[in-house]
Amino acid sequence: MRLTLLGTGDARQVPVYGCQCPACEAAHADSRLRRRPCSALVELGNQRWLIDSGLPDLTERFPPRSFSGILQTHYHADHAQGLLHLRWGQGMVIPVHGPADPEGLSDLYKHPGILDFSQPFAAFESRTFGALQVTALPLLHSKPTLGYLLEGGGRRIAYLTDTVGLPADTLALLQQQALDVLVLDCSIPPQPQPPRNHNDLNLALQIIDALKPRTGVLTHVGHTLDAWLIEHGSELPDQVIVARDGMQV
Amino acid sequence: MRLTLLGTGDARQVPVYGCQCPACEAAHADSRLRRRPCSALVELGNQRWLIDSGLPDLTERFPPRSFSGILQTHYHADHAQGLLHLRWGQGMVIPVHGPADPEGLSDLYKHPGILDFSQPFAAFESRTFGALQVTALPLLHSKPTLGYLLEGGGRRIAYLTDTVGLPADTLALLQQQALDVLVLDCSIPPQPQPPRNHNDLNLALQIIDALKPRTGVLTHVGHTLDAWLIEHGSELPDQVIVARDGMQV
């Protein structure tokens, strides 16, 4: 099982439009430091599933029928805006498995086009796609949001974004698993107060310590965290790495 | 006054994802034939206004402070989805002048970021931006929609999309003007029944005949019209041209 991180930024992306902080200046100078909308691709055998659809150029990156469907974590624009165009394709049906969210994004449910939203995940439901098993894990966010436990090919990966902390039952389930990789929301540097909607680095490291994955990967990274990491990146624990767009884990 | 057509496609764009019609195949083979979300840039003196914001890469095309603001025709996703990311910039305020639409797009009004939606146009209201005068013209569409009459530098251009036909008072106002250019919604080839929401070629040519601009420019072109034009393009009246992305009028 291969997981490719297609985008690793927060809603503002990096560089932030109009920002001249060291992290944004560095991303202007070196495109490898850019962070696009947080999303990933999981591949195993004949299965290729997108996780989230916030990239605006999905129809250019993925030729028709080159992926199996979409595992949607939630329907905030930065995670779903690529669907606004993708839906107008033809000659195929693209299943979008995500949380039951009565709002969705904009008029996607009213005009779904080729997208099939008819099978939302129930909490902790597992589905099998070929050799890939996917389990939906409730997260804590400002909209109904699911993380995904991905199992297959002898590996076990948890992809948990967007979230601030974890619900007790999600934490309990994951503590029973030996995780090879935990990809985790870490949007902002350490905060003096408990953060809202997204993990800060303190909370992300607490979760990594509780779940003890072989590797912890911080994603959904905002420019203030990137700026903080320029000075403090070497302070991260050994098993914790910071995601980059295009990284395979 | 210079008007650049940044995008000339309908909501599906050209090529349509998954389509193998002659128009879509041609656009795959020659990127000059592609059609991105319908939008334009009007420039006069120190004024640079975007018309619509459906392009997903606005922050890459337009460096911070390189344009004055946005004239929004309406809030359908293909005309406004670029705002979902643009709003998260910083260090500036971008005025968005458009119709009074209580819905807008998604959560743009709730989380406007750097966008200022506070000054919607009233019907037939004129505003002056430097040497550029802009008049809002009500159109006929499935959402509150405005066209714009652009005057300045000795030229007069009407930009009318999305619309099916024209309201009587918009038609009457424009019939009193000598138009240099009329940029007009023409989404589909001639239809046997009256079209809905968008002009077909019959209706577009009727409007051009009623307004008698020096040049009529057909935009918001869908792939079925492009396919029709491959066989019938030479049948268009002399003063009527079909828009292309990047065309200056």
XYZ file of C-alpha atoms in Angstrom:
498
model
C 0.000 0.000 0.000
C 1.361 3.357 -1.049
C 0.116 6.697 0.278
C 1.122 9.830 -1.632
C 0.532 13.193 0.021
C -0.736 15.330 -2.865
C -1.169 18.449 -0.762
C -0.088 19.244 2.787
C -1.258 22.814 3.405
C -4.026 24.362 5.446
C -6.910 26.338 3.936
C -4.638 29.319 3.268
C -1.955 27.162 1.579
C 1.730 28.124 1.563
C 2.697 30.714 0.454
C -0.202 32.722 1.816
C -1.310 35.264 -0.789
C 0.263 38.602 0.170
C 2.397 37.243 3.016
C 6.115 37.932 3.306
C 6.969 35.826 6.338
C 10.115 33.671 6.044
C 8.104 30.528 5.277
C 6.078 32.199 2.517
C 9.153 33.858 1.020
C 10.936 30.500 1.006
C 7.972 28.850 -0.742
C 7.978 31.588 -3.377
C 11.656 30.958 -4.023
C 11.481 27.141 -4.027
C 8.319 25.495 -5.328
C 9.170 22.303 -3.442
C 8.247 24.195 -0.262
C 4.752 25.072 -1.467
C 1.781 23.489 0.226
C -1.407 22.914 -1.711
C -4.802 21.818 -0.343
C -4.480 18.871 2.016
C -5.184 15.633 0.143
C -3.651 12.259 -0.641
C -3.795 9.209 -2.900
C -3.818 5.666 -1.521
C -2.913 2.871 -3.931
C -3.016 -0.892 -3.509
C -3.326 -3.391 -6.359
C -6.015 -2.120 -8.718
C -7.380 0.337 -6.136
C -6.541 4.059 -6.313
C -8.531 6.277 -3.967
C -8.191 9.976 -3.524
C -8.459 11.219 0.036
C -10.127 14.628 -0.299
C -10.635 16.695 -3.398
C -9.484 20.243 -2.643
C -6.978 20.348 -5.498
C -8.472 22.501 -8.238
C -6.776 20.578 -11.065
C -8.034 17.050 -10.429
C -9.214 16.622 -14.023
C -5.697 17.395 -15.237
C -3.846 15.263 -12.699
C -6.113 12.233 -13.042
C -7.226 11.110 -16.507
C -10.751 9.656 -16.680
C -11.075 6.303 -14.903
C -7.545 6.528 -13.460
C -8.831 6.426 -9.875
C -11.446 4.357 -8.082
C -13.218 7.085 -6.158
C -12.860 9.584 -3.351
C -12.669 9.169 0.406
C -13.876 12.544 1.613
C -12.871 13.610 5.136
C -15.335 16.522 5.174
C -16.855 19.208 2.989
C -14.936 22.382 3.838
C -13.969 24.148 0.611
C -10.230 23.528 0.894
C -10.932 19.776 1.049
C -13.743 19.567 -1.522
C -13.599 22.488 -3.958
C -12.176 20.340 -6.759
C -15.537 18.545 -6.877
C -17.214 21.728 -8.127
C -15.607 21.149 -11.525
C -14.994 17.375 -11.453
C -18.747 16.740 -11.245
C -19.309 18.022 -14.797
C -17.450 15.140 -16.424
C -19.307 12.451 -18.346
C -19.258 8.740 -19.168
C -18.441 7.572 -15.637
C -19.683 7.610 -12.064
C -17.265 8.610 -9.286
C -18.211 7.352 -5.819
C -17.570 9.858 -3.036
C -17.536 8.135 0.346
C -17.519 10.616 3.184
C -19.318 11.662 6.333
C -23.074 12.177 6.416
C -23.139 15.978 6.221
C -26.512 17.483 5.328
C -24.844 20.585 3.869
C -22.006 19.220 1.761
C -20.348 22.025 -0.199
C -22.333 24.635 -2.112
C -24.814 22.962 -4.501
C -22.935 19.661 -4.891
C -25.825 17.538 -3.632
C -28.357 19.425 -5.761
C -26.235 19.111 -8.891
C -23.933 16.101 -8.295
C -23.223 15.434 -11.967
C -21.099 12.263 -12.156
C -20.458 12.186 -8.388
C -22.275 9.619 -6.252
C -22.739 10.781 -2.661
C -25.305 8.089 -1.875
C -23.166 5.958 0.447
C -21.814 8.039 3.345
C -19.796 6.187 5.952
C -21.247 5.452 9.368
C -18.919 6.033 12.299
C -16.377 3.199 12.567
C -17.783 1.475 9.487
C -15.262 -0.586 7.500
C -15.437 -1.043 3.753
C -13.356 -3.328 1.584
C -12.135 -2.209 -1.829
C -10.152 -5.043 -3.378
C -7.227 -5.661 -1.034
C -7.724 -2.307 0.680
C -9.740 -2.023 3.883
C -10.919 1.433 4.930
C -12.410 2.261 8.322
C -14.069 5.612 9.013
C -12.941 7.291 12.236
C -14.904 10.238 13.675
C -12.760 13.326 14.316
C -13.301 16.621 16.172
C -13.813 19.537 13.812
C -16.261 22.333 13.004
C -18.083 20.175 10.441
C -18.842 16.416 10.366
C -15.400 14.941 9.683
C -13.907 11.477 9.312
C -10.347 10.234 9.412
C -9.511 6.943 7.720
C -7.696 3.838 8.863
C -6.174 2.231 5.765
C -5.138 -1.424 5.924
C -3.720 -3.730 3.296
C -0.547 -5.071 1.742
C 0.843 -5.705 5.208
C 0.638 -2.059 6.263
C -1.644 -0.003 8.473
C -1.877 3.774 8.030
C -4.130 6.243 9.830
C -4.945 9.510 8.051
C -6.470 11.974 10.530
C -7.296 15.459 9.334
C -8.982 17.857 10.062
C -9.162 17.483 13.826
C -8.368 19.061 17.169
C -7.529 16.190 19.495
C -9.373 12.914 18.965
C -12.725 11.603 20.223
C -12.245 9.058 23.019
C -13.602 6.124 20.996
C -11.429 6.940 17.974
C -8.405 7.144 20.253
C -9.345 3.851 21.922
C -9.744 2.041 18.593
C -6.406 3.295 17.303
C -4.593 2.388 20.510
C -5.424 -1.238 19.754
C -3.660 -1.030 16.369
C 0.048 -1.120 15.583
C 0.290 1.787 13.154
C 3.046 1.921 10.592
C 2.252 5.534 9.763
C 0.051 8.161 11.395
C -0.634 11.150 9.139
C -1.994 13.828 11.446
C -3.411 17.343 11.360
C -0.834 19.767 12.765
C -1.729 23.218 11.491
C -0.064 25.637 13.881
C 2.973 25.934 16.174
C 2.655 25.393 19.938
C -0.051 27.662 21.339
C -0.383 29.050 24.880
C -4.116 28.180 24.854
C -5.806 24.965 23.673
C -6.307 25.333 19.912
C -9.674 25.214 18.132
C -10.598 23.083 15.088
C -6.996 22.022 14.361
C -4.118 20.543 16.329
C -1.232 22.713 17.332
C 2.154 20.994 17.598
C 1.685 20.271 21.315
C -1.554 18.416 20.741
C -0.226 16.601 17.672
C 2.789 15.316 19.620
C 0.520 14.203 22.468
C -1.573 12.172 20.024
C 1.538 10.672 18.436
C 2.799 9.750 21.883
C -0.534 8.124 22.726
C -0.715 6.100 19.498
C 2.998 5.339 19.071
C 3.067 4.868 15.293
C 6.331 3.786 13.717
C 6.304 7.157 11.930
C 4.247 10.263 12.660
C 3.714 12.623 9.697
C 2.503 16.150 10.364
C 0.246 17.537 7.628
C -2.296 20.360 7.035
C 0.625 22.654 7.845
C 0.028 26.406 7.905
C 2.607 29.090 7.207
C 3.019 29.998 10.875
C 4.045 26.411 11.640
C 6.410 26.392 8.656
C 7.965 29.635 9.959
C 8.297 28.127 13.428
C 9.911 24.988 11.983
C 12.584 27.024 10.198
C 13.976 27.783 13.659
C 12.804 24.796 15.678
C 12.467 21.911 13.215
C 15.401 20.056 14.719
C 13.517 19.813 18.035
C 10.978 17.316 16.700
C 11.135 13.744 18.044
C 13.023 11.301 15.811
C 9.954 9.388 14.618
C 8.090 12.571 13.633
C 8.460 14.109 10.185
C 6.829 17.075 8.508
C 4.905 16.303 5.317
C 5.793 17.762 1.940
C 3.632 17.872 -1.154
C 4.380 14.777 -3.230
C 5.855 12.787 -0.339
C 5.190 9.042 -0.378
C 4.741 7.372 3.004
C -9.817 50.373 -22.453
C -8.651 46.813 -22.920
C -10.756 43.730 -22.214
C -8.967 40.374 -22.007
C -11.069 37.231 -22.011
C -9.330 35.067 -19.418
C -11.742 32.175 -19.781
C -14.498 31.503 -22.306
C -15.969 28.144 -21.291
C -19.189 27.066 -19.658
C -19.378 25.319 -16.286
C -18.109 22.068 -17.791
C -15.158 23.774 -19.549
C -13.609 22.403 -22.745
C -12.481 19.668 -22.904
C -15.211 18.090 -20.816
C -13.697 15.515 -18.484
C -14.204 12.090 -20.064
C -15.627 13.395 -23.355
C -14.286 12.314 -26.736
C -16.364 14.508 -29.033
C -14.448 16.268 -31.844
C -14.317 19.563 -29.913
C -12.968 17.951 -26.750
C -10.459 15.848 -28.676
C -9.253 18.977 -30.483
C -8.840 20.822 -27.164
C -6.813 17.925 -25.770
C -4.524 18.087 -28.788
C -4.164 21.882 -28.905
C -4.237 23.784 -25.611
C -5.191 26.977 -27.454
C -8.615 25.433 -27.961
C -9.217 24.867 -24.260
C -11.871 26.900 -22.500
C -11.515 27.693 -18.825
C -14.126 29.257 -16.511
C -15.736 32.314 -18.084
C -14.022 35.467 -16.836
C -12.253 38.590 -18.065
C -9.965 41.465 -17.117
C -10.810 45.075 -17.965
C -7.938 47.583 -17.859
C -7.946 51.352 -18.227
C -5.276 53.670 -16.812
C -4.541 52.536 -13.261
C -7.706 50.458 -13.076
C -7.592 46.658 -13.461
C -10.824 44.850 -12.629
C -11.475 41.156 -12.869
C -14.900 40.190 -14.176
C -15.727 36.986 -12.306
C -13.450 34.787 -10.308
C -13.995 31.213 -11.420
C -10.359 30.606 -12.335
C -8.845 28.446 -9.607
C -5.360 29.959 -9.947
C -6.089 33.658 -9.370
C -3.382 33.966 -6.723
C -0.815 32.719 -9.217
C -1.996 34.805 -12.173
C -2.360 38.035 -10.226
C 0.337 39.023 -7.717
C -0.916 40.852 -4.618
C -2.244 44.345 -5.376
C -1.982 43.825 -9.150
C -5.718 44.322 -9.638
C -8.261 46.791 -8.286
C -11.060 44.407 -7.400
C -13.673 42.103 -8.837
C -16.879 42.743 -10.755
C -18.871 39.628 -10.014
C -21.671 38.691 -12.426
C -23.122 36.083 -10.051
C -22.189 33.438 -7.535
C -22.432 30.149 -9.393
C -19.348 28.056 -8.659
C -17.856 28.266 -12.145
C -17.878 32.073 -11.866
C -16.833 32.422 -8.217
C -14.940 29.338 -7.027
C -11.563 31.130 -7.146
C -12.762 33.272 -4.234
C -12.770 30.217 -1.964
C -8.973 30.381 -1.877
C -8.328 34.052 -2.705
C -10.121 35.125 0.496
C -7.378 33.679 2.688
C -4.778 36.216 1.575
C -3.591 38.933 3.935
C -2.419 42.555 4.007
C -5.049 43.864 1.584
C -8.783 44.217 1.049
C -10.279 43.143 -2.295
C -13.635 44.736 -3.129
C -16.100 42.372 -4.790
C -18.880 44.315 -6.493
C -21.677 42.068 -7.616
C -25.394 41.437 -7.397
C -27.211 41.368 -4.078
C -27.487 37.598 -3.654
C -28.378 36.421 -0.151
C -26.702 33.056 -0.755
C -23.402 33.929 -2.384
C -21.233 30.822 -2.787
C -20.728 28.329 0.038
C -19.525 30.105 3.211
C -17.958 33.146 1.492
C -20.131 35.662 3.328
C -19.596 33.939 6.683
C -15.835 33.789 6.203
C -14.982 36.538 3.680
C -11.327 36.876 4.701
C -9.868 39.761 2.670
C -12.905 40.024 0.384
C -15.316 42.940 0.837
C -18.843 42.062 -0.310
C -20.398 45.099 1.417
C -21.250 47.110 -1.693
C -23.451 45.103 -4.053
C -24.649 46.890 -7.174
C -28.247 48.026 -7.496
C -29.876 47.398 -10.867
C -28.645 49.940 -13.441
C -26.353 51.602 -10.891
C -23.228 53.203 -12.368
C -19.926 53.417 -10.523
C -16.820 55.300 -11.538
C -13.371 53.806 -10.977
C -10.805 56.311 -12.229
C -11.489 56.746 -15.945
C -13.613 53.585 -16.056
C -17.387 53.747 -15.706
C -19.233 50.528 -14.895
C -23.007 50.123 -15.079
C -24.737 47.031 -13.690
C -27.274 45.458 -16.037
C -29.774 42.859 -14.768
C -29.723 39.602 -16.737
C -31.987 36.529 -16.879
C -30.462 33.538 -15.142
C -31.158 30.980 -12.409
C -29.442 33.136 -9.779
C -29.297 36.954 -9.336
C -26.988 37.975 -12.174
C -25.587 41.219 -13.568
C -23.952 42.064 -16.848
C -21.699 45.107 -17.049
C -21.534 48.060 -19.391
C -17.922 49.257 -19.442
C -17.198 52.777 -20.679
C -13.952 54.724 -20.899
C -11.014 55.581 -23.119
C -13.413 56.286 -25.970
C -14.838 52.771 -26.005
C -18.054 51.144 -24.852
C -18.196 47.403 -24.181
C -21.088 45.338 -22.832
C -20.244 42.071 -21.078
C -23.391 39.975 -20.681
C -23.098 36.509 -19.172
C -24.785 34.376 -17.840
C -28.162 35.036 -19.422
C -30.951 33.629 -21.548
C -32.307 36.536 -23.559
C -32.291 39.956 -21.904
C -34.758 41.718 -19.584
C -36.743 44.386 -21.456
C -35.215 47.295 -19.529
C -31.652 46.035 -20.022
C -32.356 45.658 -23.739
C -33.860 49.139 -23.888
C -30.903 50.745 -22.146
C -28.397 49.031 -24.419
C -30.323 49.957 -27.559
C -29.625 53.602 -26.735
C -25.864 52.940 -26.737
C -23.490 52.555 -29.648
C -21.551 49.477 -28.580
C -18.043 48.853 -29.849
C -18.091 45.315 -28.518
C -20.804 43.071 -27.126
C -19.460 40.022 -25.279
C -22.407 37.681 -24.948
C -23.382 34.348 -23.406
C -23.741 31.757 -26.168
C -23.404 28.358 -24.547
C -25.054 25.945 -26.956
C -25.754 25.460 -30.670
C -29.172 26.302 -32.148
C -31.894 24.466 -30.247
C -35.330 23.377 -31.464
C -36.895 24.649 -28.203
C -36.251 27.954 -26.397
C -33.164 27.379 -24.199
C -33.069 27.746 -20.403
C -30.538 29.744 -18.338
C -28.181 30.330 -21.281
C -28.467 31.614 -24.829
C -28.301 29.207 -27.701
C -26.829 30.545 -30.941
C -30.242 31.579 -32.269
C -30.986 33.750 -29.260
C -27.465 35.186 -29.168
C -27.694 36.242 -32.822
C -31.114 37.798 -32.183
C -29.648 39.892 -29.354
C -26.681 40.913 -31.478
C -29.068 41.915 -34.234
C -31.127 43.978 -31.783
C -28.111 45.782 -30.292
C -25.993 46.093 -33.435
C -22.548 46.274 -31.820
C -19.557 46.868 -34.073
C -18.364 43.389 -32.982
C -20.275 40.607 -31.278
C -18.175 38.124 -29.301
C -19.702 34.799 -28.267
C -18.452 33.483 -24.930
C -19.377 30.939 -22.220
C -19.041 28.398 -25.010
C -19.796 24.749 -24.249
C -18.325 21.747 -26.035
C -21.507 21.056 -28.012
C -21.310 24.541 -29.519
C -17.605 24.087 -30.257
C -18.422 20.795 -32.003
C -21.189 22.503 -33.998
C -18.825 25.323 -34.976
C -16.273 22.875 -36.399
C -18.821 22.212 -39.161
C -20.791 25.439 -39.255
C -18.439 28.170 -38.036
C -18.241 29.778 -41.440
C -21.983 30.465 -41.307
C -21.666 33.137 -38.610
C -22.372 36.747 -39.611
C -19.276 38.811 -40.445
C -19.380 40.970 -37.303
C -19.686 37.946 -34.988
C -16.638 36.141 -33.623
C -16.215 33.274 -31.209
C -14.173 34.036 -28.102
C -10.938 32.229 -27.251
C -9.176 32.162 -23.889
C -6.651 35.012 -23.829
C -8.321 37.005 -26.603
C -8.166 40.791 -26.256
C -11.158 42.734 -27.513
